[in-house]
Amino acid sequence: MTARPRGSNPQRCPVCRAPVIKQLVGDRAALNVIADLTPLTPQQQAELAEPNRLIWCLRTSQFGSRRLVWLDPWHPPDCPRGDHVVDHRCPPAEPTTLF
C-alpha cells in the first residue's frame, strides 16, 4: 500500500483560471477539496462560511509544502499557523453581447 500525499501544489481552476489548491483532506472519510489561495480576514471568513462552503487553514511546512486542515469549532479565526481560505467557487460568468 502506498501512502497518500499530505499536501498539494497550487494549480489553476480549469474553468475560471483562479489560483486554487486541490487536496484530498482527511484520513477516513476524506473530502476532495478545491480552495482559493487568497487569505481571508476573520470578517471575510464569517461572511463567506456557509453549510456547504467551508473555511480551511492552509498550512505551509518548513519544506514549503502546503496542506489544508479543516477548521474545527475551537480553531481561532486569527490562527498564526496558516492562512485561512475558503472552498472555491467560480465567479458568475460575464454576460456577452451578440452585437
Backbone as JSON Lines, residues from 0, in Angstrom:
{"i":0,"aa":"M","n":[0.85,-1.16,0.0],"ca":[0.0,0.0,0.0],"c":[0.9,1.24,0.0]}
{"i":1,"aa":"T","n":[0.57,2.21,-0.81],"ca":[1.36,3.43,-0.86],"c":[0.66,4.52,-0.06]}
{"i":2,"aa":"A","n":[1.44,5.4,0.52],"ca":[0.88,6.49,1.32],"c":[0.36,7.59,0.4]}
{"i":3,"aa":"R","n":[-0.73,8.17,0.82],"ca":[-1.31,9.28,0.07],"c":[-0.54,10.55,0.41]}
{"i":4,"aa":"P","n":[-0.23,11.4,-0.59],"ca":[0.47,12.64,-0.28],"c":[-0.34,13.51,0.67]}
{"i":5,"aa":"R","n":[0.33,14.21,1.58],"ca":[-0.35,15.03,2.59],"c":[-0.51,16.48,2.17]}
{"i":6,"aa":"G","n":[0.05,16.88,1.07],"ca":[-0.06,18.27,0.65],"c":[-0.36,18.36,-0.83]}
{"i":7,"aa":"S","n":[-0.37,19.55,-1.34],"ca":[-0.67,19.74,-2.74],"c":[0.01,21.0,-3.24]}
{"i":8,"aa":"N","n":[0.21,21.07,-4.52],"ca":[0.79,22.25,-5.13],"c":[-0.31,23.15,-5.68]}
{"i":9,"aa":"P","n":[-0.1,24.45,-5.65],"ca":[-1.1,25.35,-6.24],"c":[-1.31,25.04,-7.71]}
{"i":10,"aa":"Q","n":[-2.55,25.23,-8.14],"ca":[-2.95,24.98,-9.53],"c":[-3.83,26.14,-9.98]}
{"i":11,"aa":"R","n":[-4.39,26.02,-11.17],"ca":[-5.37,26.99,-11.68],"c":[-6.68,26.25,-11.89]}
{"i":12,"aa":"C","n":[-7.8,26.92,-11.55],"ca":[-9.12,26.35,-11.8],"c":[-9.26,26.18,-13.31]}
{"i":13,"aa":"P","n":[-9.7,25.01,-13.78],"ca":[-9.82,24.81,-15.23],"c":[-10.92,25.65,-15.87]}
{"i":14,"aa":"V","n":[-11.85,26.16,-15.08],"ca":[-12.95,26.96,-15.63],"c":[-12.63,28.44,-15.62]}
{"i":15,"aa":"C","n":[-12.3,29.0,-14.45],"ca":[-12.1,30.45,-14.33],"c":[-10.64,30.86,-14.24]}
{"i":16,"aa":"R","n":[-9.73,29.89,-14.15],"ca":[-8.28,30.12,-14.09],"c":[-7.8,30.78,-12.81]}
{"i":17,"aa":"A","n":[-8.62,30.81,-11.77],"ca":[-8.21,31.38,-10.48],"c":[-7.19,30.46,-9.82]}
{"i":18,"aa":"P","n":[-6.24,31.02,-9.03],"ca":[-5.29,30.16,-8.31],"c":[-6.0,29.41,-7.19]}
{"i":19,"aa":"V","n":[-5.84,28.1,-7.18],"ca":[-6.5,27.23,-6.19],"c":[-5.52,26.17,-5.72]}
{"i":20,"aa":"I","n":[-5.91,25.5,-4.65],"ca":[-5.19,24.32,-4.18],"c":[-6.21,23.18,-4.14]}
{"i":21,"aa":"K","n":[-5.82,22.03,-4.64],"ca":[-6.7,20.86,-4.69],"c":[-6.05,19.78,-3.85]}
{"i":22,"aa":"Q","n":[-6.85,19.22,-2.9],"ca":[-6.28,18.23,-1.99],"c":[-7.37,17.32,-1.45]}
{"i":23,"aa":"L","n":[-7.02,16.08,-1.21],"ca":[-7.88,15.14,-0.51],"c":[-7.6,15.32,0.97]}
{"i":24,"aa":"V","n":[-8.59,15.81,1.74],"ca":[-8.41,16.16,3.15],"c":[-9.09,15.12,4.02]}
{"i":25,"aa":"G","n":[-8.36,14.56,4.97],"ca":[-8.91,13.58,5.89],"c":[-8.28,12.22,5.7]}
{"i":26,"aa":"D","n":[-8.44,11.38,6.71],"ca":[-7.83,10.05,6.66],"c":[-8.84,8.95,6.37]}
{"i":27,"aa":"R","n":[-10.04,9.07,6.92],"ca":[-11.03,8.01,6.73],"c":[-12.14,8.44,5.78]}
{"i":28,"aa":"A","n":[-12.88,9.45,6.14],"ca":[-13.95,9.97,5.3],"c":[-13.43,11.26,4.66]}
{"i":29,"aa":"A","n":[-12.53,11.11,3.71],"ca":[-11.83,12.26,3.14],"c":[-12.74,13.05,2.21]}
{"i":30,"aa":"L","n":[-12.44,14.35,2.13],"ca":[-13.15,15.25,1.23],"c":[-12.18,15.68,0.14]}
{"i":31,"aa":"N","n":[-12.67,15.72,-1.09],"ca":[-11.89,16.24,-2.19],"c":[-12.13,17.74,-2.22]}
{"i":32,"aa":"V","n":[-11.14,18.55,-1.83],"ca":[-11.31,19.98,-1.62],"c":[-10.57,20.76,-2.69]}
{"i":33,"aa":"I","n":[-11.24,21.77,-3.21],"ca":[-10.61,22.78,-4.06],"c":[-10.86,24.1,-3.37]}
{"i":34,"aa":"A","n":[-9.79,24.77,-2.95],"ca":[-9.91,26.01,-2.17],"c":[-9.14,27.14,-2.85]}
{"i":35,"aa":"D","n":[-9.66,28.34,-2.68],"ca":[-8.96,29.53,-3.16],"c":[-7.66,29.7,-2.38]}
{"i":36,"aa":"L","n":[-6.71,30.41,-2.97],"ca":[-5.45,30.68,-2.3],"c":[-5.4,32.06,-1.66]}
{"i":37,"aa":"T","n":[-6.46,32.84,-1.78],"ca":[-6.49,34.18,-1.21],"c":[-6.76,34.09,0.29]}
{"i":38,"aa":"P","n":[-5.84,34.59,1.14],"ca":[-6.07,34.56,2.59],"c":[-7.26,35.44,2.98]}
{"i":39,"aa":"L","n":[-8.02,35.0,3.98],"ca":[-9.21,35.71,4.44],"c":[-8.99,36.33,5.81]}
{"i":40,"aa":"T","n":[-9.6,37.48,6.03],"ca":[-9.63,38.08,7.36],"c":[-10.71,37.36,8.17]}
{"i":41,"aa":"P","n":[-10.72,37.49,9.51],"ca":[-11.8,36.88,10.29],"c":[-13.2,37.35,9.84]}
{"i":42,"aa":"Q","n":[-13.33,38.62,9.46],"ca":[-14.63,39.13,9.0],"c":[-15.03,38.46,7.69]}
{"i":43,"aa":"Q","n":[-14.1,38.3,6.75],"ca":[-14.41,37.64,5.49],"c":[-14.78,36.17,5.72]}
{"i":44,"aa":"Q","n":[-14.12,35.53,6.68],"ca":[-14.45,34.14,7.0],"c":[-15.9,34.02,7.44]}
{"i":45,"aa":"A","n":[-16.34,34.93,8.3],"ca":[-17.72,34.9,8.79],"c":[-18.71,35.16,7.66]}
{"i":46,"aa":"E","n":[-18.35,36.04,6.72],"ca":[-19.25,36.36,5.62],"c":[-19.35,35.23,4.6]}
{"i":47,"aa":"L","n":[-18.26,34.53,4.34],"ca":[-18.23,33.53,3.28],"c":[-18.6,32.12,3.73]}
{"i":48,"aa":"A","n":[-18.5,31.83,5.02],"ca":[-18.8,30.48,5.51],"c":[-20.28,30.18,5.35]}
{"i":49,"aa":"E","n":[-20.57,29.0,4.84],"ca":[-21.94,28.51,4.66],"c":[-21.94,27.02,5.01]}
{"i":50,"aa":"P","n":[-23.1,26.42,5.18],"ca":[-23.11,24.98,5.49],"c":[-22.39,24.13,4.44]}
{"i":51,"aa":"N","n":[-22.45,24.53,3.17],"ca":[-21.8,23.75,2.12],"c":[-20.58,24.46,1.53]}
{"i":52,"aa":"R","n":[-20.07,25.44,2.25],"ca":[-18.85,26.14,1.84],"c":[-18.0,26.35,3.08]}
{"i":53,"aa":"L","n":[-16.94,25.58,3.18],"ca":[-16.14,25.55,4.4],"c":[-14.92,26.46,4.32]}
{"i":54,"aa":"I","n":[-14.44,26.85,5.49],"ca":[-13.2,27.6,5.64],"c":[-12.11,26.6,6.04]}
{"i":55,"aa":"W","n":[-10.91,26.74,5.48],"ca":[-9.81,25.83,5.72],"c":[-8.59,26.6,6.2]}
{"i":56,"aa":"C","n":[-7.75,25.95,6.99],"ca":[-6.46,26.51,7.41],"c":[-5.42,25.96,6.44]}
{"i":57,"aa":"L","n":[-4.77,26.84,5.7],"ca":[-3.75,26.44,4.73],"c":[-2.38,26.6,5.38]}
{"i":58,"aa":"R","n":[-1.8,25.48,5.76],"ca":[-0.53,25.48,6.47],"c":[0.61,25.18,5.5]}
{"i":59,"aa":"T","n":[1.74,25.83,5.74],"ca":[2.94,25.6,4.94],"c":[3.99,24.99,5.84]}
{"i":60,"aa":"S","n":[4.55,23.85,5.42],"ca":[5.57,23.18,6.23],"c":[6.9,23.91,6.11]}
{"i":61,"aa":"Q","n":[7.85,23.5,6.91],"ca":[9.18,24.09,6.86],"c":[9.87,23.81,5.53]}
{"i":62,"aa":"F","n":[9.35,22.81,4.78],"ca":[9.93,22.46,3.49],"c":[9.17,23.11,2.33]}
{"i":63,"aa":"G","n":[8.14,23.89,2.64],"ca":[7.4,24.62,1.61],"c":[6.17,23.93,1.07]}
{"i":64,"aa":"S","n":[5.87,22.7,1.5],"ca":[4.65,22.04,1.02],"c":[3.45,22.62,1.76]}
{"i":65,"aa":"R","n":[2.33,22.72,1.06],"ca":[1.12,23.31,1.63],"c":[0.09,22.22,1.87]}
{"i":66,"aa":"R","n":[-0.69,22.39,2.95],"ca":[-1.66,21.37,3.34],"c":[-2.88,22.05,3.94]}
{"i":67,"aa":"L","n":[-4.07,21.61,3.52],"ca":[-5.33,22.12,4.05],"c":[-5.71,21.34,5.3]}
{"i":68,"aa":"V","n":[-6.18,22.06,6.32],"ca":[-6.65,21.46,7.56],"c":[-8.02,22.04,7.85]}
{"i":69,"aa":"W","n":[-8.98,21.15,8.18],"ca":[-10.34,21.6,8.49],"c":[-10.35,22.43,9.76]}
{"i":70,"aa":"L","n":[-11.16,23.49,9.76],"ca":[-11.29,24.33,10.95],"c":[-12.37,23.74,11.85]}
{"i":71,"aa":"D","n":[-11.96,23.24,12.99],"ca":[-12.94,22.75,13.96],"c":[-13.47,23.95,14.76]}
{"i":72,"aa":"P","n":[-14.5,23.77,15.56],"ca":[-15.09,24.9,16.3],"c":[-14.12,25.6,17.25]}
{"i":73,"aa":"W","n":[-13.03,24.96,17.65],"ca":[-12.09,25.56,18.59],"c":[-10.92,26.25,17.9]}
{"i":74,"aa":"H","n":[-10.88,26.18,16.59],"ca":[-9.78,26.78,15.82],"c":[-9.93,28.3,15.84]}
{"i":75,"aa":"P","n":[-8.91,29.05,16.25],"ca":[-9.05,30.51,16.33],"c":[-9.12,31.14,14.93]}
{"i":76,"aa":"P","n":[-9.98,32.15,14.73],"ca":[-10.1,32.77,13.41],"c":[-8.85,33.51,12.98]}
{"i":77,"aa":"D","n":[-7.99,33.87,13.93],"ca":[-6.74,34.57,13.6],"c":[-5.54,33.65,13.87]}
{"i":78,"aa":"C","n":[-5.65,32.42,13.47],"ca":[-4.64,31.38,13.69],"c":[-3.28,31.81,13.14]}
{"i":79,"aa":"P","n":[-2.22,31.7,13.93],"ca":[-0.89,32.06,13.45],"c":[-0.21,30.95,12.64]}
{"i":80,"aa":"R","n":[-0.81,29.76,12.57],"ca":[-0.15,28.62,11.91],"c":[-0.36,28.58,10.42]}
{"i":81,"aa":"G","n":[-1.31,29.35,9.89],"ca":[-1.55,29.31,8.45],"c":[-2.61,30.31,8.03]}
{"i":82,"aa":"D","n":[-2.71,30.51,6.73],"ca":[-3.75,31.39,6.18],"c":[-5.07,30.64,6.16]}
{"i":83,"aa":"H","n":[-6.16,31.35,6.34],"ca":[-7.47,30.75,6.22],"c":[-8.02,31.06,4.84]}
{"i":84,"aa":"V","n":[-8.52,30.02,4.17],"ca":[-9.02,30.12,2.81],"c":[-10.39,29.46,2.74]}
{"i":85,"aa":"V","n":[-11.12,29.68,1.66],"ca":[-12.48,29.18,1.52],"c":[-12.57,28.24,0.32]}
{"i":86,"aa":"D","n":[-13.56,27.33,0.35],"ca":[-13.85,26.48,-0.8],"c":[-14.02,27.36,-2.03]}
{"i":87,"aa":"H","n":[-13.47,26.92,-3.15],"ca":[-13.5,27.7,-4.38],"c":[-14.88,27.65,-5.03]}
{"i":88,"aa":"R","n":[-15.31,28.8,-5.51],"ca":[-16.48,28.91,-6.37],"c":[-16.1,29.84,-7.51]}
{"i":89,"aa":"C","n":[-16.35,29.4,-8.73],"ca":[-16.06,30.27,-9.87],"c":[-17.0,31.47,-9.83]}
{"i":90,"aa":"P","n":[-16.49,32.66,-10.2],"ca":[-17.36,33.83,-10.23],"c":[-18.4,33.67,-11.33]}
{"i":91,"aa":"P","n":[-19.52,34.39,-11.21],"ca":[-20.53,34.3,-12.27],"c":[-19.94,34.76,-13.61]}
{"i":92,"aa":"A","n":[-20.38,34.11,-14.65],"ca":[-19.88,34.44,-15.99],"c":[-20.35,35.84,-16.39]}
{"i":93,"aa":"E","n":[-19.48,36.55,-17.06],"ca":[-19.84,37.87,-17.57],"c":[-20.83,37.71,-18.73]}
{"i":94,"aa":"P","n":[-21.89,38.53,-18.75],"ca":[-22.81,38.43,-19.89],"c":[-22.1,38.87,-21.16]}
{"i":95,"aa":"T","n":[-22.39,38.18,-22.22],"ca":[-21.79,38.53,-23.51],"c":[-22.83,39.19,-24.39]}
{"i":96,"aa":"T","n":[-22.39,40.11,-25.2],"ca":[-23.31,40.76,-26.14],"c":[-23.08,40.17,-27.52]}
{"i":97,"aa":"L","n":[-24.15,40.03,-28.24],"ca":[-24.05,39.45,-29.58],"c":[-23.71,40.49,-30.63]}
{"i":98,"aa":"F","n":[-23.89,41.75,-30.32],"ca":[-23.65,42.78,-31.34],"c":[-22.59,43.73,-30.89]}
